[in-house]
mmCIF file of C-alpha atoms and ligand atoms in Angstrom:
data_model
loop_
_atom_site.group_PDB
_atom_site.id
_atom_site.type_symbol
_atom_site.label_atom_id
_atom_site.label_comp_id
_atom_site.label_asym_id
_atom_site.label_seq_id
_atom_site.Cartn_x
_atom_site.Cartn_y
_atom_site.Cartn_z
ATOM 1 C CA UNK A 392 -13.420 22.842 17.924
ATOM 2 C CA UNK A 393 -14.264 25.751 15.742
ATOM 3 C CA UNK A 394 -10.851 26.317 14.350
ATOM 4 C CA UNK A 395 -10.789 23.100 12.456
ATOM 5 C CA UNK A 396 -14.139 23.499 10.710
ATOM 6 C CA UNK A 397 -14.317 22.692 6.988
ATOM 7 C CA UNK A 398 -11.047 20.949 7.132
ATOM 8 C CA UNK A 399 -9.736 19.947 3.897
ATOM 9 C CA UNK A 400 -7.160 17.286 4.149
ATOM 10 C CA UNK A 401 -4.028 17.120 1.943
ATOM 11 C CA UNK A 402 -2.564 14.010 3.344
ATOM 12 C CA UNK A 403 -3.909 10.907 5.202
ATOM 13 C CA UNK A 404 -1.770 8.675 7.420
ATOM 14 C CA UNK A 405 -2.922 5.409 8.712
ATOM 15 C CA UNK A 406 -0.962 4.431 11.924
ATOM 16 C CA UNK A 407 -1.672 1.020 13.451
ATOM 17 C CA UNK A 408 -1.569 -0.272 17.001
ATOM 18 C CA UNK A 409 0.370 -3.614 17.615
ATOM 19 C CA UNK A 410 0.111 -6.864 19.513
ATOM 20 C CA UNK A 411 3.254 -8.756 20.690
ATOM 21 C CA UNK A 412 3.017 -12.533 20.343
ATOM 22 C CA UNK A 413 6.035 -13.032 22.652
ATOM 23 C CA UNK A 414 9.001 -11.281 24.023
ATOM 24 C CA UNK A 415 7.518 -8.851 26.773
ATOM 25 C CA UNK A 416 9.975 -6.427 28.258
ATOM 26 C CA UNK A 417 12.771 -7.929 26.501
ATOM 27 C CA UNK A 418 13.184 -4.847 24.225
ATOM 28 C CA UNK A 419 14.956 -2.556 26.751
ATOM 29 C CA UNK A 420 17.025 -5.522 27.843
ATOM 30 C CA UNK A 421 18.344 -5.581 24.181
ATOM 31 C CA UNK A 422 16.761 -8.895 23.466
ATOM 32 C CA UNK A 423 14.152 -10.221 20.991
ATOM 33 C CA UNK A 424 10.519 -9.426 20.350
ATOM 34 C CA UNK A 425 7.846 -10.859 17.939
ATOM 35 C CA UNK A 426 5.224 -8.240 17.483
ATOM 36 C CA UNK A 427 3.098 -7.104 14.468
ATOM 37 C CA UNK A 428 0.778 -4.316 13.592
ATOM 38 C CA UNK A 429 -2.949 -4.866 13.772
ATOM 39 C CA UNK A 430 -5.853 -3.316 11.877
ATOM 40 C CA UNK A 431 -6.968 -1.156 14.771
ATOM 41 C CA UNK A 432 -5.374 2.237 14.133
ATOM 42 C CA UNK A 433 -5.223 6.051 14.358
ATOM 43 C CA UNK A 434 -5.987 8.008 11.212
ATOM 44 C CA UNK A 435 -4.544 11.418 10.705
ATOM 45 C CA UNK A 436 -5.522 14.093 8.260
ATOM 46 C CA UNK A 437 -3.058 16.798 7.599
ATOM 47 C CA UNK A 438 -2.872 20.153 5.902
ATOM 48 C CA UNK A 439 -0.289 22.778 5.727
ATOM 49 C CA UNK A 440 -1.799 26.236 7.068
ATOM 50 C CA UNK A 441 0.591 28.737 5.640
ATOM 51 C CA UNK A 442 1.765 29.887 9.071
ATOM 52 C CA UNK A 443 5.483 29.649 9.749
ATOM 53 C CA UNK A 444 4.853 28.082 13.348
ATOM 54 C CA UNK A 445 1.351 27.941 14.403
ATOM 55 C CA UNK A 446 -0.299 24.416 14.534
ATOM 56 C CA UNK A 447 -3.702 23.005 15.476
ATOM 57 C CA UNK A 448 -4.235 19.355 16.478
ATOM 58 C CA UNK A 449 -7.758 17.976 17.018
ATOM 59 C CA UNK A 450 -9.105 14.592 18.129
ATOM 60 C CA UNK A 451 -12.443 13.873 16.465
ATOM 61 C CA UNK A 452 -12.743 10.661 18.497
ATOM 62 C CA UNK A 453 -12.379 12.443 21.964
ATOM 63 C CA UNK A 454 -13.678 15.901 20.562
ATOM 64 C CA UNK A 455 -10.819 17.863 22.113
ATOM 65 C CA UNK A 456 -7.732 19.585 20.607
ATOM 66 C CA UNK A 457 -5.042 22.101 21.319
ATOM 67 C CA UNK A 458 -3.146 24.830 19.592
ATOM 68 C CA UNK A 459 0.740 25.091 19.738
ATOM 69 C CA UNK A 460 3.580 27.126 18.498
ATOM 70 C CA UNK A 461 6.508 25.397 17.066
ATOM 71 C CA UNK A 462 8.888 27.956 18.611
ATOM 72 C CA UNK A 463 7.584 27.417 22.097
ATOM 73 C CA UNK A 464 7.177 23.667 22.566
ATOM 74 C CA UNK A 465 7.001 22.530 26.083
ATOM 75 C CA UNK A 466 5.436 19.648 28.077
ATOM 76 C CA UNK A 467 1.688 19.829 28.682
ATOM 77 C CA UNK A 468 -0.297 18.757 31.879
ATOM 78 C CA UNK A 469 -2.405 16.636 29.524
ATOM 79 C CA UNK A 470 -1.087 13.263 28.735
ATOM 80 C CA UNK A 471 -1.984 12.630 25.017
ATOM 81 C CA UNK A 472 -0.697 16.141 24.058
ATOM 82 C CA UNK A 473 2.761 15.177 25.197
ATOM 83 C CA UNK A 474 2.931 12.378 22.625
ATOM 84 C CA UNK A 475 2.510 15.086 19.877
ATOM 85 C CA UNK A 476 4.658 17.630 21.541
ATOM 86 C CA UNK A 477 7.512 15.218 22.251
ATOM 87 C CA UNK A 478 7.648 14.273 18.530
ATOM 88 C CA UNK A 479 7.556 17.926 17.397
ATOM 89 C CA UNK A 480 10.338 18.741 19.873
ATOM 90 C CA UNK A 481 12.419 15.816 18.459
ATOM 91 C CA UNK A 482 11.807 16.620 14.991
ATOM 92 C CA UNK A 483 12.650 20.287 15.465
ATOM 93 C CA UNK A 484 16.023 19.105 16.899
ATOM 94 C CA UNK A 485 16.745 17.284 13.553
ATOM 95 C CA UNK A 486 15.454 19.709 10.884
ATOM 96 C CA UNK A 487 14.339 23.346 10.470
ATOM 97 C CA UNK A 488 11.983 22.387 7.805
ATOM 98 C CA UNK A 489 8.718 22.217 10.012
ATOM 99 C CA UNK A 490 6.009 24.807 9.454
ATOM 100 C CA UNK A 491 2.508 25.398 10.640
ATOM 101 C CA UNK A 492 0.129 22.634 10.076
ATOM 102 C CA UNK A 493 -3.313 21.471 11.169
ATOM 103 C CA UNK A 494 -4.190 17.846 11.728
ATOM 104 C CA UNK A 495 -7.115 15.843 12.880
ATOM 105 C CA UNK A 496 -7.006 12.491 14.444
ATOM 106 C CA UNK A 497 -9.430 9.684 14.617
ATOM 107 C CA UNK A 498 -9.000 6.383 16.341
ATOM 108 C CA UNK A 499 -10.629 3.001 16.745
ATOM 109 C CA UNK A 500 -7.610 1.830 18.683
ATOM 110 C CA UNK A 501 -8.499 1.567 22.385
ATOM 111 C CA UNK A 502 -6.190 3.601 24.572
ATOM 112 C CA UNK A 503 -4.602 2.105 27.608
ATOM 113 C CA UNK A 504 -5.087 -1.396 26.514
ATOM 114 C CA UNK A 505 -1.519 -2.557 25.808
ATOM 115 C CA UNK A 506 -1.935 -2.054 21.981
ATOM 116 C CA UNK A 507 0.436 0.858 21.780
ATOM 117 C CA UNK A 508 -1.919 3.753 20.990
ATOM 118 C CA UNK A 509 0.816 6.133 22.152
ATOM 119 C CA UNK A 510 3.351 4.822 19.611
ATOM 120 C CA UNK A 511 0.664 4.840 16.919
ATOM 121 C CA UNK A 512 0.092 8.601 17.734
ATOM 122 C CA UNK A 513 3.776 9.447 17.852
ATOM 123 C CA UNK A 514 4.834 7.588 14.689
ATOM 124 C CA UNK A 515 1.767 8.673 12.743
ATOM 125 C CA UNK A 516 2.491 12.339 13.381
ATOM 126 C CA UNK A 517 6.221 11.868 12.567
ATOM 127 C CA UNK A 518 5.248 9.873 9.255
ATOM 128 C CA UNK A 519 2.744 12.598 8.281
ATOM 129 C CA UNK A 520 5.050 15.559 8.966
ATOM 130 C CA UNK A 521 7.848 13.705 7.116
ATOM 131 C CA UNK A 522 5.597 13.521 3.958
ATOM 132 C CA UNK A 523 3.913 16.940 4.254
ATOM 133 C CA UNK A 524 7.179 19.024 4.725
ATOM 134 C CA UNK A 525 9.561 16.600 2.813
ATOM 135 C CA UNK A 526 11.705 16.148 5.942
ATOM 136 C CA UNK A 527 13.793 13.359 4.476
ATOM 137 C CA UNK A 528 13.503 11.173 7.704
ATOM 138 C CA UNK A 529 13.966 7.466 7.212
ATOM 139 C CA UNK A 530 11.572 5.124 8.794
ATOM 140 C CA UNK A 531 14.107 4.168 11.281
ATOM 141 C CA UNK A 532 14.717 7.749 12.250
ATOM 142 C CA UNK A 533 10.941 8.138 12.739
ATOM 143 C CA UNK A 534 10.854 5.014 15.048
ATOM 144 C CA UNK A 535 13.695 6.211 16.986
ATOM 145 C CA UNK A 536 12.663 9.771 17.539
ATOM 146 C CA UNK A 537 9.286 8.634 18.497
ATOM 147 C CA UNK A 538 10.819 6.365 21.229
ATOM 148 C CA UNK A 539 12.863 9.377 22.481
ATOM 149 C CA UNK A 540 9.690 11.447 22.475
ATOM 150 C CA UNK A 541 8.075 8.861 24.728
ATOM 151 C CA UNK A 542 11.175 8.890 27.070
ATOM 152 C CA UNK A 543 11.293 12.823 27.388
ATOM 153 C CA UNK A 544 7.780 13.898 27.167
ATOM 154 C CA UNK A 545 5.662 10.977 28.309
ATOM 155 C CA UNK A 546 8.234 9.696 30.973
ATOM 156 C CA UNK A 547 8.175 5.939 30.032
ATOM 157 C CA UNK A 548 11.626 4.595 29.452
ATOM 158 C CA UNK A 549 10.150 2.334 26.893
ATOM 159 C CA UNK A 550 12.169 0.064 24.440
ATOM 160 C CA UNK A 551 11.815 0.310 20.791
ATOM 161 C CA UNK A 552 9.229 -2.549 20.015
ATOM 162 C CA UNK A 553 6.027 -0.531 19.756
ATOM 163 C CA UNK A 554 7.248 2.208 17.440
ATOM 164 C CA UNK A 555 9.159 -0.364 15.354
ATOM 165 C CA UNK A 556 6.072 -2.605 15.029
ATOM 166 C CA UNK A 557 3.793 0.107 14.312
ATOM 167 C CA UNK A 558 5.839 1.505 11.483
ATOM 168 C CA UNK A 559 7.648 -1.671 10.002
ATOM 169 C CA UNK A 560 5.145 -4.380 10.140
ATOM 170 C CA UNK A 561 4.210 -6.494 7.154
ATOM 171 C CA UNK A 562 0.770 -7.961 6.459
ATOM 172 C CA UNK A 563 0.484 -11.716 7.317
ATOM 173 C CA UNK A 564 3.755 -11.618 9.308
ATOM 174 C CA UNK A 565 5.239 -11.137 12.737
ATOM 175 C CA UNK A 566 8.554 -9.236 12.865
ATOM 176 C CA UNK A 567 11.295 -11.078 14.555
ATOM 177 C CA UNK A 568 13.235 -8.044 15.901
ATOM 178 C CA UNK A 569 16.754 -8.147 17.492
ATOM 179 C CA UNK A 570 16.476 -4.997 19.705
ATOM 180 C CA UNK A 571 20.273 -4.643 19.945
ATOM 181 C CA UNK A 572 21.200 -4.734 16.354
ATOM 182 C CA UNK A 573 17.653 -3.649 15.076
ATOM 183 C CA UNK A 574 17.959 -6.328 12.411
ATOM 184 C CA UNK A 575 14.618 -7.989 11.818
ATOM 185 C CA UNK A 576 13.122 -10.920 9.821
ATOM 186 C CA UNK A 577 9.356 -11.045 8.975
ATOM 187 C CA UNK A 578 8.052 -14.406 9.915
ATOM 188 C CA UNK A 579 5.019 -15.579 8.091
ATOM 189 C CA UNK A 580 2.189 -16.593 10.363
ATOM 190 C CA UNK A 581 -0.775 -19.000 9.555
ATOM 191 C CA UNK A 582 -2.726 -19.961 12.396
ATOM 192 C CA UNK A 583 -5.682 -21.412 10.382
ATOM 193 C CA UNK A 584 -8.179 -22.524 11.678
ATOM 194 C CA UNK A 585 -7.177 -20.747 14.681
ATOM 195 C CA UNK A 586 -7.756 -16.976 15.239
ATOM 196 C CA UNK A 587 -6.185 -14.310 17.411
ATOM 197 C CA UNK A 588 -8.701 -13.059 19.815
ATOM 198 C CA UNK A 589 -8.026 -10.064 22.075
ATOM 199 C CA UNK A 590 -10.057 -9.680 25.394
ATOM 200 C CA UNK A 591 -9.712 -6.192 26.518
ATOM 201 C CA UNK A 592 -9.868 -6.159 30.365
ATOM 202 C CA UNK A 593 -10.714 -2.491 30.236
ATOM 203 C CA UNK A 594 -8.307 -1.936 33.118
ATOM 204 C CA UNK A 595 -5.186 -0.046 33.013
ATOM 205 C CA UNK A 596 -3.681 0.154 36.480
ATOM 206 C CA UNK A 597 -2.254 3.574 36.706
ATOM 207 C CA UNK A 598 0.997 2.400 38.249
ATOM 208 C CA UNK A 599 2.063 1.341 34.721
ATOM 209 C CA UNK A 600 4.533 4.182 34.063
ATOM 210 C CA UNK A 601 6.365 4.022 37.430
ATOM 211 C CA UNK A 602 6.251 0.352 37.665
ATOM 212 C CA UNK A 603 7.614 0.018 34.183
ATOM 213 C CA UNK A 604 10.544 2.255 34.770
ATOM 214 C CA UNK A 605 11.111 0.254 38.169
ATOM 215 C CA UNK A 606 11.184 -2.895 36.199
ATOM 216 C CA UNK A 607 13.901 -1.482 33.828
ATOM 217 C CA UNK A 608 15.900 -0.341 36.868
ATOM 218 C CA UNK A 609 15.748 -3.712 38.580
ATOM 219 C CA UNK A 610 17.168 -5.352 35.362
ATOM 220 C CA UNK A 611 19.935 -2.834 35.420
ATOM 221 C CA UNK A 612 20.701 -3.716 39.020
ATOM 222 C CA UNK A 613 20.921 -7.289 37.942
ATOM 223 C CA UNK A 614 23.232 -6.473 35.006
ATOM 224 C CA UNK A 615 25.495 -4.411 37.424
ATOM 225 C CA UNK A 616 26.047 -7.430 39.636
ATOM 226 C CA UNK A 617 26.491 -9.748 36.753
ATOM 227 C CA UNK A 618 29.221 -7.428 35.266
ATOM 228 C CA UNK A 619 31.425 -7.957 38.431
ATOM 229 C CA UNK A 620 31.832 -11.563 37.332
ATOM 230 C CA UNK A 621 31.269 -11.107 33.563
ATOM 231 C CA UNK A 622 32.640 -7.918 32.335
ATOM 232 C CA UNK A 623 31.376 -8.766 28.742
ATOM 233 C CA UNK A 624 27.794 -8.488 29.976
ATOM 234 C CA UNK A 625 26.137 -5.372 28.863
ATOM 235 C CA UNK A 626 22.364 -6.237 29.055
ATOM 236 C CA UNK A 627 20.299 -9.272 30.217
ATOM 237 C CA UNK A 628 20.479 -10.340 26.458
ATOM 238 C CA UNK A 629 24.057 -11.515 27.302
ATOM 239 C CA UNK A 630 23.064 -13.616 30.333
ATOM 240 C CA UNK A 631 22.306 -17.300 30.673
ATOM 241 C CA UNK A 632 20.685 -19.174 33.541
ATOM 242 C CA UNK A 633 23.923 -20.535 34.637
ATOM 243 C CA UNK A 634 25.538 -17.074 34.886
ATOM 244 C CA UNK A 635 22.511 -15.623 36.869
ATOM 245 C CA UNK A 636 22.782 -18.550 39.288
ATOM 246 C CA UNK A 637 26.399 -17.719 39.931
ATOM 247 C CA UNK A 638 25.313 -14.311 41.274
ATOM 248 C CA UNK A 639 22.274 -15.623 43.022
ATOM 249 C CA UNK A 640 23.332 -14.779 46.521
ATOM 250 C CA UNK A 641 24.288 -11.113 45.588
ATOM 251 C CA UNK A 642 21.027 -10.224 44.165
ATOM 252 C CA UNK A 643 17.627 -9.666 45.890
ATOM 253 C CA UNK A 644 15.025 -12.272 45.080
ATOM 254 C CA UNK A 645 13.069 -9.570 43.239
ATOM 255 C CA UNK A 646 16.044 -8.838 40.985
ATOM 256 C CA UNK A 647 16.708 -12.440 40.558
ATOM 257 C CA UNK A 648 13.035 -13.176 39.477
ATOM 258 C CA UNK A 649 13.183 -10.265 37.109
ATOM 259 C CA UNK A 650 16.197 -11.310 35.477
ATOM 260 C CA UNK A 651 15.266 -15.115 35.180
ATOM 261 C CA UNK A 652 11.884 -13.928 33.499
ATOM 262 C CA UNK A 653 13.914 -11.958 30.786
ATOM 263 C CA UNK A 654 16.330 -14.928 30.102
ATOM 264 C CA UNK A 655 13.279 -17.211 29.778
ATOM 265 C CA UNK A 656 11.312 -14.841 27.782
ATOM 266 C CA UNK A 657 14.082 -14.129 25.274
ATOM 267 C CA UNK A 658 14.418 -17.900 24.808
ATOM 268 C CA UNK A 659 10.739 -18.213 24.322
ATOM 269 C CA UNK A 660 10.930 -15.745 21.356
ATOM 270 C CA UNK A 661 13.133 -18.156 19.342
ATOM 271 C CA UNK A 662 11.091 -21.135 20.558
ATOM 272 C CA UNK A 663 8.028 -19.280 19.141
ATOM 273 C CA UNK A 664 9.702 -18.368 15.824
ATOM 274 C CA UNK A 665 10.404 -22.051 15.488
ATOM 275 C CA UNK A 666 6.952 -23.286 16.392
ATOM 276 C CA UNK A 667 5.551 -20.928 13.783
ATOM 277 C CA UNK A 668 7.763 -22.141 11.197
ATOM 278 C CA UNK A 669 6.796 -25.775 11.900
ATOM 279 C CA UNK A 670 3.155 -24.823 12.231
ATOM 280 C CA UNK A 671 3.175 -26.394 15.674
ATOM 281 C CA UNK A 672 0.157 -24.505 17.061
ATOM 282 C CA UNK A 673 -0.022 -26.622 20.183
ATOM 283 C CA UNK A 674 3.411 -25.478 21.065
ATOM 284 C CA UNK A 675 2.654 -21.821 20.280
ATOM 285 C CA UNK A 676 -0.288 -22.000 22.803
ATOM 286 C CA UNK A 677 2.061 -23.696 25.393
ATOM 287 C CA UNK A 678 4.660 -20.881 25.084
ATOM 288 C CA UNK A 679 1.967 -18.167 25.770
ATOM 289 C CA UNK A 680 0.666 -19.904 28.907
ATOM 290 C CA UNK A 681 4.268 -20.341 30.219
ATOM 291 C CA UNK A 682 4.964 -16.615 29.304
ATOM 292 C CA UNK A 683 1.971 -15.476 31.340
ATOM 293 C CA UNK A 684 2.963 -17.424 34.383
ATOM 294 C CA UNK A 685 6.347 -15.562 34.363
ATOM 295 C CA UNK A 686 4.580 -12.150 33.639
ATOM 296 C CA UNK A 687 2.408 -12.768 36.562
ATOM 297 C CA UNK A 688 4.716 -14.443 39.055
ATOM 298 C CA UNK A 689 8.243 -13.356 38.172
ATOM 299 C CA UNK A 690 8.016 -9.968 36.483
ATOM 300 C CA UNK A 691 4.871 -9.268 38.277
ATOM 301 C CA UNK A 692 3.341 -6.823 35.637
ATOM 302 C CA UNK A 693 0.046 -8.655 35.404
ATOM 303 C CA UNK A 694 -3.060 -7.922 37.583
ATOM 304 C CA UNK A 695 -6.153 -9.785 38.933
ATOM 305 C CA UNK A 696 -8.237 -9.056 35.784
ATOM 306 C CA UNK A 697 -5.572 -10.349 33.334
ATOM 307 C CA UNK A 698 -4.855 -13.398 35.466
ATOM 308 C CA UNK A 699 -8.481 -14.198 35.577
ATOM 309 C CA UNK A 700 -8.990 -14.173 31.862
ATOM 310 C CA UNK A 701 -5.928 -16.302 31.150
ATOM 311 C CA UNK A 702 -6.962 -18.734 33.838
ATOM 312 C CA UNK A 703 -10.437 -18.736 32.434
ATOM 313 C CA UNK A 704 -9.191 -19.638 28.899
ATOM 314 C CA UNK A 705 -7.597 -22.759 30.225
ATOM 315 C CA UNK A 706 -11.052 -24.259 30.768
ATOM 316 C CA UNK A 707 -12.042 -23.713 27.214
ATOM 317 C CA UNK A 708 -11.189 -26.662 24.772
ATOM 318 C CA UNK A 709 -11.141 -24.256 21.899
ATOM 319 C CA UNK A 710 -8.204 -22.164 23.291
ATOM 320 C CA UNK A 711 -4.697 -23.231 22.639
ATOM 321 C CA UNK A 712 -2.980 -20.662 24.686
ATOM 322 C CA UNK A 713 -3.250 -17.181 26.206
ATOM 323 C CA UNK A 714 -1.349 -14.299 27.937
ATOM 324 C CA UNK A 715 -1.461 -10.670 28.638
ATOM 325 C CA UNK A 716 0.039 -8.748 25.862
ATOM 326 C CA UNK A 717 2.000 -5.466 26.060
ATOM 327 C CA UNK A 718 3.500 -3.453 28.891
ATOM 328 C CA UNK A 719 1.189 -4.908 31.513
ATOM 329 C CA UNK A 720 -1.023 -4.005 34.491
ATOM 330 C CA UNK A 721 -4.115 -4.687 32.477
ATOM 331 C CA UNK A 722 -4.808 -4.034 28.779
ATOM 332 C CA UNK A 723 -5.541 -7.075 26.550
ATOM 333 C CA UNK A 724 -5.093 -10.705 26.858
ATOM 334 C CA UNK A 725 -4.140 -12.504 23.541
ATOM 335 C CA UNK A 726 -5.830 -15.908 22.967
ATOM 336 C CA UNK A 727 -5.282 -18.421 20.201
ATOM 337 C CA UNK A 728 -8.783 -19.820 19.670
ATOM 338 C CA UNK A 729 -10.191 -22.345 17.141
ATOM 339 C CA UNK A 730 -12.685 -20.722 14.828
ATOM 340 C CA UNK A 731 -15.452 -23.034 15.807
ATOM 341 C CA UNK A 732 -15.127 -22.011 19.283
ATOM 342 C CA UNK A 733 -14.624 -18.064 19.063
ATOM 343 C CA UNK A 734 -18.372 -17.266 19.714
ATOM 344 C CA UNK A 735 -18.679 -19.554 22.574
ATOM 345 C CA UNK A 736 -15.355 -18.282 24.081
ATOM 346 C CA UNK A 737 -16.307 -14.647 23.888
ATOM 347 C CA UNK A 738 -19.751 -15.194 25.281
ATOM 348 C CA UNK A 739 -18.649 -17.284 28.220
ATOM 349 C CA UNK A 740 -15.585 -15.044 29.040
ATOM 350 C CA UNK A 741 -17.825 -11.948 28.746
ATOM 351 C CA UNK A 742 -20.406 -13.431 31.077
ATOM 352 C CA UNK A 743 -17.643 -14.784 33.787
ATOM 353 C CA UNK A 744 -15.632 -11.556 33.713
ATOM 354 C CA UNK A 745 -18.970 -9.434 34.194
ATOM 355 C CA UNK A 746 -19.776 -11.593 37.180
ATOM 356 C CA UNK A 747 -16.336 -11.386 38.632
ATOM 357 C CA UNK A 748 -15.396 -7.756 38.016
ATOM 358 C CA UNK A 749 -18.511 -6.078 37.037
ATOM 359 C CA UNK A 750 -16.824 -4.873 33.711
ATOM 360 C CA UNK A 751 -18.188 -5.518 30.120
ATOM 361 C CA UNK A 752 -15.387 -7.078 28.214
ATOM 362 C CA UNK A 753 -14.406 -5.995 24.841
ATOM 363 C CA UNK A 754 -13.442 -8.726 22.482
ATOM 364 C CA UNK A 755 -12.082 -8.731 18.882
ATOM 365 C CA UNK A 756 -10.082 -10.536 16.346
ATOM 366 C CA UNK A 757 -6.833 -9.210 15.129
ATOM 367 C CA UNK A 758 -4.731 -10.032 11.993
ATOM 368 C CA UNK A 759 -1.089 -9.222 11.393
ATOM 369 C CA UNK A 760 -1.236 -6.102 9.401
ATOM 370 C CA UNK A 761 0.824 -3.599 7.531
ATOM 371 C CA UNK A 762 2.717 -0.830 9.193
ATOM 372 C CA UNK A 763 2.080 2.887 8.760
ATOM 373 C CA UNK A 764 1.173 4.229 5.316
ATOM 374 C CA UNK A 765 0.002 7.400 3.696
ATOM 375 C CA UNK A 766 -1.872 8.718 0.739
ATOM 376 C CA UNK A 767 -2.332 12.237 -0.618
ATOM 377 C CA UNK A 768 -5.427 14.076 -1.889
ATOM 378 C CA UNK A 769 -5.352 15.844 -5.144
ATOM 379 C CA UNK A 770 -6.396 19.499 -5.265
ATOM 380 C CA UNK A 771 -9.988 19.752 -6.693
HETATM 381 C C1 GLA B 1400 5.519 -1.127 26.433
HETATM 382 C C2 GLA B 1400 6.761 -0.538 25.949
HETATM 383 C C3 GLA B 1400 7.618 -1.499 25.124
HETATM 384 C C4 GLA B 1400 7.789 -2.776 25.613
HETATM 385 C C5 GLA B 1400 6.482 -3.381 26.266
HETATM 386 C C6 GLA B 1400 6.591 -4.651 26.962
HETATM 387 O O1 GLA B 1400 4.616 -1.506 25.414
HETATM 388 O O2 GLA B 1400 6.505 0.634 25.202
HETATM 389 O O3 GLA B 1400 8.891 -0.947 24.694
HETATM 390 O O4 GLA B 1400 8.778 -2.832 26.618
HETATM 391 O O5 GLA B 1400 5.830 -2.525 27.132
HETATM 392 O O6 GLA B 1400 7.082 -5.646 26.167
#
């Protein structure tokens, strides 16, 4: 794009993707999650452009960009632009300090792969503009406004996990986050001699947004029925298996299954935190396999490709456990693999996946990493 030639950056922001070790779809049910940022990220370069309201945003990775006017922000027909526009809209509601800026974006974070490239985009933009214009937003405010932007502009009624993990993560730790109180505890993670290997199915079944919102709605249906007997229940976070069984004949099998998955998944977050603290890696692996079973059969947010890779991992003696990570319907499986078997696992999984789905798998190691950070560039 011509208009961003000779771009001289004033500020760089590095905004990471995330993995979630356990606690899938529990965030919007006010439960617990255990995510962390990873090294794969989106890197933003920002400069003020001396205009009161004209902005330019350009992705060097996808060689595409757009111009916008801060006084006329509205939804776009182009998906990724909405993450930017939504954040600008939310920031504009909170402050009038925003002015014209230019920004370039470069990414090594695969999109549509369950690693929260959308949260990385939203939060990185909010973080950069906060620095550039001294907006005075706290990290939590940036996390929350980015989540709202996703609701209003992208149309996904997501929970808070992705934005929280992208901004708040700590190197070498998982974040045990209570999505109701937003209290969190960094849990040290040392899997040595095991590694976290992601296998990217390279599929992202496009039902994801509508099915995601449907799942949220099904959970709410469950809560409404539970509330008849237990008025104190405000979310599935407050529900036990015993309580769910009492209303079994008043909810559909689908709603029952969704609720029972969430209750079990919430419990698994605590079991996982305990297993990590005891360094019980066999247990860590077992929890992942159990979770995938629920993701696939009860919550029904998996797909043939993810199921295949998780099943395939079970035949490899170097793998302790695996499951699909993220919102679902494709994206990546997360595998705990002994360092001596990583190469063999990746090679054999790639071959088998190609034979079955005719897709070339993308495989990479991830490490629990730090959340968003920035640095400025001195005038020369
Ligand atoms: C997506 C959403 C998150 C969370 C996960 C599932 O990534 O953005 O809020 O619900 O799915 O755990």
